[in-house]
Amino acid sequence: MTTLLVIAKEPRPGRVKTRLTPPFTPEQAAGLAEASLADTLAAVAAAPADRRVLVLDGDPGPWLPAGFDVVPQCAGGLDARLADAFGHCRGPALLIGMDTPQVTPALLTVDFADCDAYFGPAEDGGFWALGLADPDPALLRGVPMSTAETGAVQRRRLSAAGLRVTDLPRLRDVDTAADAAAVAALVPHGRFAARLAECPAHGGTGRR
């Protein structure tokens, strides 16, 4: 039973994408976060899986499509919250965040027949995806998060456990305005690109 997990925050102003302000307002940043999350969830919904789970800090909104179980994030640091997310799975699972709206169903189509783990590095040194054939929360606990070495440490943790790791393509997270512009250019017809074009700070019309 393969599970696709998305760990996310409710897109509320002042709580998400704070590194986008400035140049964007907190409301614009929250709108971009919502669009990024919606694009991500659409890709997950279209990918093959036996179960789809949104691990959420906050409350679900109209951006959540049908077919997802929603579970709350636990307290603690990001490593603890990621570990707990895998704790909700009884079989193979792939976890992603809400910061890569360019993700596609093809990237999320995984087969653990010939490997024990999938690892998707991010350009900022972190990782955008982590898949485990046998979800073990201990593989994540204690990994330093939000640093330039996070991905390298996590990748070494998998190898040190003797896991056969398949690497996924490197993707760019949306953390800054430059990231937003670069990612939107990759998926110009998505919700994220459309929302970015509406932001005055991006030179758009500002329609909301």
JSON list of N, CA, C and O in Angstrom, two decimals, residues 84-140:
[
{"chain": "A", "resi": 84, "resn": "ASP", "atom": "N", "xyz": [7.05, 12.06, 12.39]},
{"chain": "A", "resi": 84, "resn": "ASP", "atom": "CA", "xyz": [5.69, 11.69, 12.79]},
{"chain": "A", "resi": 84, "resn": "ASP", "atom": "C", "xyz": [4.80, 11.44, 11.58]},
{"chain": "A", "resi": 84, "resn": "ASP", "atom": "O", "xyz": [3.93, 10.56, 11.60]},
{"chain": "A", "resi": 85, "resn": "ALA", "atom": "N", "xyz": [5.03, 12.21, 10.49]},
{"chain": "A", "resi": 85, "resn": "ALA", "atom": "CA", "xyz": [4.24, 12.00, 9.28]},
{"chain": "A", "resi": 85, "resn": "ALA", "atom": "C", "xyz": [4.43, 10.58, 8.75]},
{"chain": "A", "resi": 85, "resn": "ALA", "atom": "O", "xyz": [3.46, 9.91, 8.38]},
{"chain": "A", "resi": 86, "resn": "PHE", "atom": "N", "xyz": [5.68, 10.11, 8.73]},
{"chain": "A", "resi": 86, "resn": "PHE", "atom": "CA", "xyz": [5.92, 8.73, 8.30]},
{"chain": "A", "resi": 86, "resn": "PHE", "atom": "C", "xyz": [5.33, 7.73, 9.29]},
{"chain": "A", "resi": 86, "resn": "PHE", "atom": "O", "xyz": [5.01, 6.59, 8.92]},
{"chain": "A", "resi": 87, "resn": "GLY", "atom": "N", "xyz": [5.19, 8.12, 10.53]},
{"chain": "A", "resi": 87, "resn": "GLY", "atom": "CA", "xyz": [4.61, 7.24, 11.53]},
{"chain": "A", "resi": 87, "resn": "GLY", "atom": "C", "xyz": [3.17, 6.89, 11.26]},
{"chain": "A", "resi": 87, "resn": "GLY", "atom": "O", "xyz": [2.64, 5.93, 11.83]},
{"chain": "A", "resi": 88, "resn": "HIS", "atom": "N", "xyz": [2.50, 7.67, 10.39]},
{"chain": "A", "resi": 88, "resn": "HIS", "atom": "CA", "xyz": [1.10, 7.40, 10.05]},
{"chain": "A", "resi": 88, "resn": "HIS", "atom": "C", "xyz": [0.98, 6.36, 8.93]},
{"chain": "A", "resi": 88, "resn": "HIS", "atom": "O", "xyz": [-0.13, 6.02, 8.52]},
{"chain": "A", "resi": 89, "resn": "CYS", "atom": "N", "xyz": [2.11, 5.85, 8.44]},
{"chain": "A", "resi": 89, "resn": "CYS", "atom": "CA", "xyz": [2.10, 4.94, 7.29]},
{"chain": "A", "resi": 89, "resn": "CYS", "atom": "C", "xyz": [2.46, 3.52, 7.71]},
{"chain": "A", "resi": 89, "resn": "CYS", "atom": "O", "xyz": [3.35, 3.31, 8.53]},
{"chain": "A", "resi": 90, "resn": "ARG", "atom": "N", "xyz": [1.79, 2.56, 7.09]},
{"chain": "A", "resi": 90, "resn": "ARG", "atom": "CA", "xyz": [2.05, 1.16, 7.39]},
{"chain": "A", "resi": 90, "resn": "ARG", "atom": "C", "xyz": [2.80, 0.46, 6.26]},
{"chain": "A", "resi": 90, "resn": "ARG", "atom": "O", "xyz": [3.14, -0.72, 6.39]},
{"chain": "A", "resi": 91, "resn": "GLY", "atom": "N", "xyz": [3.05, 1.16, 5.19]},
{"chain": "A", "resi": 91, "resn": "GLY", "atom": "CA", "xyz": [3.77, 0.59, 4.06]},
{"chain": "A", "resi": 91, "resn": "GLY", "atom": "C", "xyz": [4.57, 1.65, 3.36]},
{"chain": "A", "resi": 91, "resn": "GLY", "atom": "O", "xyz": [4.79, 2.74, 3.91]},
{"chain": "A", "resi": 92, "resn": "PRO", "atom": "N", "xyz": [5.03, 1.39, 2.15]},
{"chain": "A", "resi": 92, "resn": "PRO", "atom": "CA", "xyz": [5.86, 2.36, 1.43]},
{"chain": "A", "resi": 92, "resn": "PRO", "atom": "C", "xyz": [5.20, 3.72, 1.34]},
{"chain": "A", "resi": 92, "resn": "PRO", "atom": "O", "xyz": [3.98, 3.84, 1.12]},
{"chain": "A", "resi": 93, "resn": "ALA", "atom": "N", "xyz": [6.01, 4.77, 1.51]},
{"chain": "A", "resi": 93, "resn": "ALA", "atom": "CA", "xyz": [5.45, 6.13, 1.51]},
{"chain": "A", "resi": 93, "resn": "ALA", "atom": "C", "xyz": [6.46, 7.10, 0.90]},
{"chain": "A", "resi": 93, "resn": "ALA", "atom": "O", "xyz": [7.68, 6.95, 1.08]},
{"chain": "A", "resi": 94, "resn": "LEU", "atom": "N", "xyz": [5.94, 8.09, 0.20]},
{"chain": "A", "resi": 94, "resn": "LEU", "atom": "CA", "xyz": [6.74, 9.18, -0.35]},
{"chain": "A", "resi": 94, "resn": "LEU", "atom": "C", "xyz": [6.19, 10.49, 0.20]},
{"chain": "A", "resi": 94, "resn": "LEU", "atom": "O", "xyz": [4.98, 10.76, 0.07]},
{"chain": "A", "resi": 95, "resn": "LEU", "atom": "N", "xyz": [7.06, 11.28, 0.81]},
{"chain": "A", "resi": 95, "resn": "LEU", "atom": "CA", "xyz": [6.66, 12.55, 1.41]},
{"chain": "A", "resi": 95, "resn": "LEU", "atom": "C", "xyz": [7.25, 13.72, 0.64]},
{"chain": "A", "resi": 95, "resn": "LEU", "atom": "O", "xyz": [8.42, 13.70, 0.28]},
{"chain": "A", "resi": 96, "resn": "ILE", "atom": "N", "xyz": [6.42, 14.74, 0.40]},
{"chain": "A", "resi": 96, "resn": "ILE", "atom": "CA", "xyz": [6.89, 15.98, -0.21]},
{"chain": "A", "resi": 96, "resn": "ILE", "atom": "C", "xyz": [6.32, 17.16, 0.58]},
{"chain": "A", "resi": 96, "resn": "ILE", "atom": "O", "xyz": [5.41, 16.99, 1.40]},
{"chain": "A", "resi": 97, "resn": "GLY", "atom": "N", "xyz": [6.86, 18.36, 0.31]},
{"chain": "A", "resi": 97, "resn": "GLY", "atom": "CA", "xyz": [6.34, 19.56, 0.93]},
{"chain": "A", "resi": 97, "resn": "GLY", "atom": "C", "xyz": [5.43, 20.32, -0.02]},
{"chain": "A", "resi": 97, "resn": "GLY", "atom": "O", "xyz": [5.02, 19.81, -1.07]},
{"chain": "A", "resi": 98, "resn": "MET", "atom": "N", "xyz": [5.16, 21.58, 0.33]},
{"chain": "A", "resi": 98, "resn": "MET", "atom": "CA", "xyz": [4.25, 22.42, -0.45]},
{"chain": "A", "resi": 98, "resn": "MET", "atom": "C", "xyz": [5.00, 23.49, -1.24]},
{"chain": "A", "resi": 98, "resn": "MET", "atom": "O", "xyz": [4.38, 24.41, -1.79]},
{"chain": "A", "resi": 99, "resn": "ASP", "atom": "N", "xyz": [6.33, 23.38, -1.31]},
{"chain": "A", "resi": 99, "resn": "ASP", "atom": "CA", "xyz": [7.15, 24.46, -1.87]},
{"chain": "A", "resi": 99, "resn": "ASP", "atom": "C", "xyz": [7.63, 24.21, -3.29]},
{"chain": "A", "resi": 99, "resn": "ASP", "atom": "O", "xyz": [8.44, 24.98, -3.81]},
{"chain": "A", "resi": 100, "resn": "THR", "atom": "N", "xyz": [7.15, 23.14, -3.94]},
{"chain": "A", "resi": 100, "resn": "THR", "atom": "CA", "xyz": [7.60, 22.82, -5.30]},
{"chain": "A", "resi": 100, "resn": "THR", "atom": "C", "xyz": [6.38, 22.64, -6.20]},
{"chain": "A", "resi": 100, "resn": "THR", "atom": "O", "xyz": [6.04, 21.51, -6.58]},
{"chain": "A", "resi": 101, "resn": "PRO", "atom": "N", "xyz": [5.72, 23.75, -6.57]},
{"chain": "A", "resi": 101, "resn": "PRO", "atom": "CA", "xyz": [4.53, 23.62, -7.41]},
{"chain": "A", "resi": 101, "resn": "PRO", "atom": "C", "xyz": [4.82, 23.09, -8.81]},
{"chain": "A", "resi": 101, "resn": "PRO", "atom": "O", "xyz": [3.89, 22.76, -9.55]},
{"chain": "A", "resi": 102, "resn": "GLN", "atom": "N", "xyz": [6.10, 23.00, -9.17]},
{"chain": "A", "resi": 102, "resn": "GLN", "atom": "CA", "xyz": [6.46, 22.44, -10.47]},
{"chain": "A", "resi": 102, "resn": "GLN", "atom": "C", "xyz": [6.47, 20.91, -10.47]},
{"chain": "A", "resi": 102, "resn": "GLN", "atom": "O", "xyz": [6.72, 20.29, -11.51]},
{"chain": "A", "resi": 103, "resn": "VAL", "atom": "N", "xyz": [6.21, 20.29, -9.33]},
{"chain": "A", "resi": 103, "resn": "VAL", "atom": "CA", "xyz": [6.23, 18.83, -9.26]},
{"chain": "A", "resi": 103, "resn": "VAL", "atom": "C", "xyz": [5.14, 18.26, -10.17]},
{"chain": "A", "resi": 103, "resn": "VAL", "atom": "O", "xyz": [4.08, 18.86, -10.36]},
{"chain": "A", "resi": 104, "resn": "THR", "atom": "N", "xyz": [5.42, 17.09, -10.74]},
{"chain": "A", "resi": 104, "resn": "THR", "atom": "CA", "xyz": [4.49, 16.45, -11.67]},
{"chain": "A", "resi": 104, "resn": "THR", "atom": "C", "xyz": [4.10, 15.06, -11.15]},
{"chain": "A", "resi": 104, "resn": "THR", "atom": "O", "xyz": [4.82, 14.46, -10.35]},
{"chain": "A", "resi": 105, "resn": "PRO", "atom": "N", "xyz": [2.97, 14.53, -11.62]},
{"chain": "A", "resi": 105, "resn": "PRO", "atom": "CA", "xyz": [2.61, 13.16, -11.25]},
{"chain": "A", "resi": 105, "resn": "PRO", "atom": "C", "xyz": [3.70, 12.16, -11.61]},
{"chain": "A", "resi": 105, "resn": "PRO", "atom": "O", "xyz": [3.93, 11.19, -10.88]},
{"chain": "A", "resi": 106, "resn": "ALA", "atom": "N", "xyz": [4.40, 12.38, -12.72]},
{"chain": "A", "resi": 106, "resn": "ALA", "atom": "CA", "xyz": [5.46, 11.45, -13.13]},
{"chain": "A", "resi": 106, "resn": "ALA", "atom": "C", "xyz": [6.57, 11.40, -12.10]},
{"chain": "A", "resi": 106, "resn": "ALA", "atom": "O", "xyz": [7.11, 10.32, -11.80]},
{"chain": "A", "resi": 107, "resn": "LEU", "atom": "N", "xyz": [6.95, 12.55, -11.53]},
{"chain": "A", "resi": 107, "resn": "LEU", "atom": "CA", "xyz": [8.00, 12.57, -10.51]},
{"chain": "A", "resi": 107, "resn": "LEU", "atom": "C", "xyz": [7.57, 11.84, -9.25]},
{"chain": "A", "resi": 107, "resn": "LEU", "atom": "O", "xyz": [8.41, 11.35, -8.50]},
{"chain": "A", "resi": 108, "resn": "LEU", "atom": "N", "xyz": [6.26, 11.76, -9.03]},
{"chain": "A", "resi": 108, "resn": "LEU", "atom": "CA", "xyz": [5.74, 11.14, -7.81]},
{"chain": "A", "resi": 108, "resn": "LEU", "atom": "C", "xyz": [5.36, 9.68, -8.02]},
{"chain": "A", "resi": 108, "resn": "LEU", "atom": "O", "xyz": [4.88, 9.04, -7.09]},
{"chain": "A", "resi": 109, "resn": "THR", "atom": "N", "xyz": [5.61, 9.17, -9.21]},
{"chain": "A", "resi": 109, "resn": "THR", "atom": "CA", "xyz": [5.31, 7.77, -9.49]},
{"chain": "A", "resi": 109, "resn": "THR", "atom": "C", "xyz": [6.55, 6.94, -9.15]},
{"chain": "A", "resi": 109, "resn": "THR", "atom": "O", "xyz": [7.53, 6.92, -9.89]},
{"chain": "A", "resi": 110, "resn": "VAL", "atom": "N", "xyz": [6.49, 6.29, -7.99]},
{"chain": "A", "resi": 110, "resn": "VAL", "atom": "CA", "xyz": [7.66, 5.57, -7.48]},
{"chain": "A", "resi": 110, "resn": "VAL", "atom": "C", "xyz": [7.35, 4.09, -7.35]},
{"chain": "A", "resi": 110, "resn": "VAL", "atom": "O", "xyz": [6.22, 3.69, -7.15]},
{"chain": "A", "resi": 111, "resn": "ASP", "atom": "N", "xyz": [8.40, 3.28, -7.47]},
{"chain": "A", "resi": 111, "resn": "ASP", "atom": "CA", "xyz": [8.30, 1.83, -7.36]},
{"chain": "A", "resi": 111, "resn": "ASP", "atom": "C", "xyz": [9.44, 1.36, -6.46]},
{"chain": "A", "resi": 111, "resn": "ASP", "atom": "O", "xyz": [10.61, 1.52, -6.81]},
{"chain": "A", "resi": 112, "resn": "PHE", "atom": "N", "xyz": [9.11, 0.81, -5.34]},
{"chain": "A", "resi": 112, "resn": "PHE", "atom": "CA", "xyz": [10.12, 0.40, -4.37]},
{"chain": "A", "resi": 112, "resn": "PHE", "atom": "C", "xyz": [10.61, -1.02, -4.60]},
{"chain": "A", "resi": 112, "resn": "PHE", "atom": "O", "xyz": [11.27, -1.59, -3.73]},
{"chain": "A", "resi": 113, "resn": "ALA", "atom": "N", "xyz": [10.30, -1.59, -5.76]},
{"chain": "A", "resi": 113, "resn": "ALA", "atom": "CA", "xyz": [10.71, -2.97, -6.02]},
{"chain": "A", "resi": 113, "resn": "ALA", "atom": "C", "xyz": [12.23, -3.13, -6.00]},
{"chain": "A", "resi": 113, "resn": "ALA", "atom": "O", "xyz": [12.74, -4.16, -5.56]},
{"chain": "A", "resi": 114, "resn": "ASP", "atom": "N", "xyz": [12.95, -2.11, -6.48]},
{"chain": "A", "resi": 114, "resn": "ASP", "atom": "CA", "xyz": [14.41, -2.23, -6.59]},
{"chain": "A", "resi": 114, "resn": "ASP", "atom": "C", "xyz": [15.17, -1.26, -5.71]},
{"chain": "A", "resi": 114, "resn": "ASP", "atom": "O", "xyz": [16.38, -1.05, -5.88]},
{"chain": "A", "resi": 115, "resn": "CYS", "atom": "N", "xyz": [14.49, -0.61, -4.78]},
{"chain": "A", "resi": 115, "resn": "CYS", "atom": "CA", "xyz": [15.19, 0.29, -3.87]},
{"chain": "A", "resi": 115, "resn": "CYS", "atom": "C", "xyz": [14.43, 0.37, -2.55]},
{"chain": "A", "resi": 115, "resn": "CYS", "atom": "O", "xyz": [13.28, -0.06, -2.45]},
{"chain": "A", "resi": 116, "resn": "ASP", "atom": "N", "xyz": [15.11, 0.90, -1.55]},
{"chain": "A", "resi": 116, "resn": "ASP", "atom": "CA", "xyz": [14.52, 1.04, -0.22]},
{"chain": "A", "resi": 116, "resn": "ASP", "atom": "C", "xyz": [14.11, 2.47, 0.09]},
{"chain": "A", "resi": 116, "resn": "ASP", "atom": "O", "xyz": [13.36, 2.71, 1.03]},
{"chain": "A", "resi": 117, "resn": "ALA", "atom": "N", "xyz": [14.63, 3.43, -0.68]},
{"chain": "A", "resi": 117, "resn": "ALA", "atom": "CA", "xyz": [14.36, 4.83, -0.39]},
{"chain": "A", "resi": 117, "resn": "ALA", "atom": "C", "xyz": [14.49, 5.66, -1.67]},
{"chain": "A", "resi": 117, "resn": "ALA", "atom": "O", "xyz": [15.25, 5.31, -2.57]},
{"chain": "A", "resi": 118, "resn": "TYR", "atom": "N", "xyz": [13.74, 6.74, -1.71]},
{"chain": "A", "resi": 118, "resn": "TYR", "atom": "CA", "xyz": [13.88, 7.77, -2.74]},
{"chain": "A", "resi": 118, "resn": "TYR", "atom": "C", "xyz": [14.29, 9.06, -2.06]},
{"chain": "A", "resi": 118, "resn": "TYR", "atom": "O", "xyz": [13.80, 9.39, -0.97]},
{"chain": "A", "resi": 119, "resn": "PHE", "atom": "N", "xyz": [15.17, 9.81, -2.73]},
{"chain": "A", "resi": 119, "resn": "PHE", "atom": "CA", "xyz": [15.64, 11.07, -2.16]},
{"chain": "A", "resi": 119, "resn": "PHE", "atom": "C", "xyz": [15.63, 12.14, -3.24]},
{"chain": "A", "resi": 119, "resn": "PHE", "atom": "O", "xyz": [16.26, 11.98, -4.29]},
{"chain": "A", "resi": 120, "resn": "GLY", "atom": "N", "xyz": [14.90, 13.23, -2.99]},
{"chain": "A", "resi": 120, "resn": "GLY", "atom": "CA", "xyz": [14.83, 14.33, -3.94]},
{"chain": "A", "resi": 120, "resn": "GLY", "atom": "C", "xyz": [15.53, 15.56, -3.39]},
{"chain": "A", "resi": 120, "resn": "GLY", "atom": "O", "xyz": [14.99, 16.24, -2.53]},
{"chain": "A", "resi": 121, "resn": "PRO", "atom": "N", "xyz": [16.74, 15.87, -3.86]},
{"chain": "A", "resi": 121, "resn": "PRO", "atom": "CA", "xyz": [17.47, 17.02, -3.34]},
{"chain": "A", "resi": 121, "resn": "PRO", "atom": "C", "xyz": [16.88, 18.33, -3.83]},
{"chain": "A", "resi": 121, "resn": "PRO", "atom": "O", "xyz": [16.31, 18.40, -4.92]},
{"chain": "A", "resi": 122, "resn": "ALA", "atom": "N", "xyz": [17.02, 19.37, -3.01]},
{"chain": "A", "resi": 122, "resn": "ALA", "atom": "CA", "xyz": [16.59, 20.71, -3.38]},
{"chain": "A", "resi": 122, "resn": "ALA", "atom": "C", "xyz": [17.81, 21.58, -3.62]},
{"chain": "A", "resi": 122, "resn": "ALA", "atom": "O", "xyz": [18.88, 21.35, -3.05]},
{"chain": "A", "resi": 123, "resn": "GLU", "atom": "N", "xyz": [17.64, 22.59, -4.44]},
{"chain": "A", "resi": 123, "resn": "GLU", "atom": "CA", "xyz": [18.78, 23.44, -4.80]},
{"chain": "A", "resi": 123, "resn": "GLU", "atom": "C", "xyz": [19.34, 24.22, -3.61]},
{"chain": "A", "resi": 123, "resn": "GLU", "atom": "O", "xyz": [20.50, 24.63, -3.63]},
{"chain": "A", "resi": 124, "resn": "ASP", "atom": "N", "xyz": [18.52, 24.44, -2.59]},
{"chain": "A", "resi": 124, "resn": "ASP", "atom": "CA", "xyz": [19.00, 25.21, -1.43]},
{"chain": "A", "resi": 124, "resn": "ASP", "atom": "C", "xyz": [19.74, 24.35, -0.41]},
{"chain": "A", "resi": 124, "resn": "ASP", "atom": "O", "xyz": [20.12, 24.83, 0.66]},
{"chain": "A", "resi": 125, "resn": "GLY", "atom": "N", "xyz": [19.97, 23.08, -0.74]},
{"chain": "A", "resi": 125, "resn": "GLY", "atom": "CA", "xyz": [20.69, 22.19, 0.17]},
{"chain": "A", "resi": 125, "resn": "GLY", "atom": "C", "xyz": [19.80, 21.29, 1.00]},
{"chain": "A", "resi": 125, "resn": "GLY", "atom": "O", "xyz": [20.29, 20.42, 1.71]},
{"chain": "A", "resi": 126, "resn": "GLY", "atom": "N", "xyz": [18.50, 21.50, 0.91]},
{"chain": "A", "resi": 126, "resn": "GLY", "atom": "CA", "xyz": [17.56, 20.64, 1.62]},
{"chain": "A", "resi": 126, "resn": "GLY", "atom": "C", "xyz": [17.11, 19.49, 0.74]},
{"chain": "A", "resi": 126, "resn": "GLY", "atom": "O", "xyz": [17.84, 19.02, -0.13]},
{"chain": "A", "resi": 127, "resn": "PHE", "atom": "N", "xyz": [15.88, 19.05, 0.95]},
{"chain": "A", "resi": 127, "resn": "PHE", "atom": "CA", "xyz": [15.31, 18.02, 0.08]},
{"chain": "A", "resi": 127, "resn": "PHE", "atom": "C", "xyz": [13.82, 18.28, -0.08]},
{"chain": "A", "resi": 127, "resn": "PHE", "atom": "O", "xyz": [13.15, 18.76, 0.83]},
{"chain": "A", "resi": 128, "resn": "TRP", "atom": "N", "xyz": [13.32, 17.97, -1.28]},
{"chain": "A", "resi": 128, "resn": "TRP", "atom": "CA", "xyz": [11.90, 18.20, -1.56]},
{"chain": "A", "resi": 128, "resn": "TRP", "atom": "C", "xyz": [11.09, 16.92, -1.46]},
{"chain": "A", "resi": 128, "resn": "TRP", "atom": "O", "xyz": [9.85, 16.99, -1.37]},
{"chain": "A", "resi": 129, "resn": "ALA", "atom": "N", "xyz": [11.74, 15.77, -1.49]},
{"chain": "A", "resi": 129, "resn": "ALA", "atom": "CA", "xyz": [11.03, 14.50, -1.42]},
{"chain": "A", "resi": 129, "resn": "ALA", "atom": "C", "xyz": [11.86, 13.47, -0.66]},
{"chain": "A", "resi": 129, "resn": "ALA", "atom": "O", "xyz": [13.09, 13.45, -0.77]},
{"chain": "A", "resi": 130, "resn": "LEU", "atom": "N", "xyz": [11.17, 12.63, 0.07]},
{"chain": "A", "resi": 130, "resn": "LEU", "atom": "CA", "xyz": [11.80, 11.51, 0.75]},
{"chain": "A", "resi": 130, "resn": "LEU", "atom": "C", "xyz": [10.83, 10.34, 0.74]},
{"chain": "A", "resi": 130, "resn": "LEU", "atom": "O", "xyz": [9.69, 10.47, 1.20]},
{"chain": "A", "resi": 131, "resn": "GLY", "atom": "N", "xyz": [11.29, 9.23, 0.19]},
{"chain": "A", "resi": 131, "resn": "GLY", "atom": "CA", "xyz": [10.45, 8.04, 0.15]},
{"chain": "A", "resi": 131, "resn": "GLY", "atom": "C", "xyz": [11.11, 6.90, 0.89]},
{"chain": "A", "resi": 131, "resn": "GLY", "atom": "O", "xyz": [12.32, 6.70, 0.79]},
{"chain": "A", "resi": 132, "resn": "LEU", "atom": "N", "xyz": [10.30, 6.14, 1.61]},
{"chain": "A", "resi": 132, "resn": "LEU", "atom": "CA", "xyz": [10.81, 5.02, 2.40]},
{"chain": "A", "resi": 132, "resn": "LEU", "atom": "C", "xyz": [9.93, 3.80, 2.17]},
{"chain": "A", "resi": 132, "resn": "LEU", "atom": "O", "xyz": [8.71, 3.86, 2.35]},
{"chain": "A", "resi": 133, "resn": "ALA", "atom": "N", "xyz": [10.55, 2.69, 1.78]},
{"chain": "A", "resi": 133, "resn": "ALA", "atom": "CA", "xyz": [9.80, 1.45, 1.60]},
{"chain": "A", "resi": 133, "resn": "ALA", "atom": "C", "xyz": [9.28, 0.94, 2.94]},
{"chain": "A", "resi": 133, "resn": "ALA", "atom": "O", "xyz": [8.17, 0.40, 3.03]},
{"chain": "A", "resi": 134, "resn": "ASP", "atom": "N", "xyz": [10.09, 1.12, 3.98]},
{"chain": "A", "resi": 134, "resn": "ASP", "atom": "CA", "xyz": [9.70, 0.73, 5.34]},
{"chain": "A", "resi": 134, "resn": "ASP", "atom": "C", "xyz": [9.84, 1.98, 6.21]},
{"chain": "A", "resi": 134, "resn": "ASP", "atom": "O", "xyz": [10.91, 2.24, 6.75]},
{"chain": "A", "resi": 135, "resn": "PRO", "atom": "N", "xyz": [8.77, 2.77, 6.34]},
{"chain": "A", "resi": 135, "resn": "PRO", "atom": "CA", "xyz": [8.87, 4.04, 7.04]},
{"chain": "A", "resi": 135, "resn": "PRO", "atom": "C", "xyz": [9.36, 3.88, 8.48]},
{"chain": "A", "resi": 135, "resn": "PRO", "atom": "O", "xyz": [8.70, 3.24, 9.30]},
{"chain": "A", "resi": 136, "resn": "ASP", "atom": "N", "xyz": [10.52, 4.44, 8.75]},
{"chain": "A", "resi": 136, "resn": "ASP", "atom": "CA", "xyz": [11.12, 4.40, 10.08]},
{"chain": "A", "resi": 136, "resn": "ASP", "atom": "C", "xyz": [11.36, 5.83, 10.52]},
{"chain": "A", "resi": 136, "resn": "ASP", "atom": "O", "xyz": [12.28, 6.49, 10.02]},
{"chain": "A", "resi": 137, "resn": "PRO", "atom": "N", "xyz": [10.57, 6.34, 11.47]},
{"chain": "A", "resi": 137, "resn": "PRO", "atom": "CA", "xyz": [10.73, 7.72, 11.90]},
{"chain": "A", "resi": 137, "resn": "PRO", "atom": "C", "xyz": [12.13, 8.04, 12.41]},
{"chain": "A", "resi": 137, "resn": "PRO", "atom": "O", "xyz": [12.58, 9.19, 12.33]},
{"chain": "A", "resi": 138, "resn": "ALA", "atom": "N", "xyz": [12.85, 7.04, 12.90]},
{"chain": "A", "resi": 138, "resn": "ALA", "atom": "CA", "xyz": [14.20, 7.27, 13.43]},
{"chain": "A", "resi": 138, "resn": "ALA", "atom": "C", "xyz": [15.17, 7.76, 12.35]},
{"chain": "A", "resi": 138, "resn": "ALA", "atom": "O", "xyz": [16.19, 8.36, 12.66]},
{"chain": "A", "resi": 139, "resn": "LEU", "atom": "N", "xyz": [14.84, 7.50, 11.07]},
{"chain": "A", "resi": 139, "resn": "LEU", "atom": "CA", "xyz": [15.71, 7.93, 9.99]},
{"chain": "A", "resi": 139, "resn": "LEU", "atom": "C", "xyz": [15.71, 9.46, 9.82]},
{"chain": "A", "resi": 139, "resn": "LEU", "atom": "O", "xyz": [16.58, 10.01, 9.17]},
{"chain": "A", "resi": 140, "resn": "LEU", "atom": "N", "xyz": [14.73, 10.13, 10.41]},
{"chain": "A", "resi": 140, "resn": "LEU", "atom": "CA", "xyz": [14.63, 11.58, 10.29]},
{"chain": "A", "resi": 140, "resn": "LEU", "atom": "C", "xyz": [14.92, 12.33, 11.58]},
{"chain": "A", "resi": 140, "resn": "LEU", "atom": "O", "xyz": [15.39, 13.47, 11.52]}
]
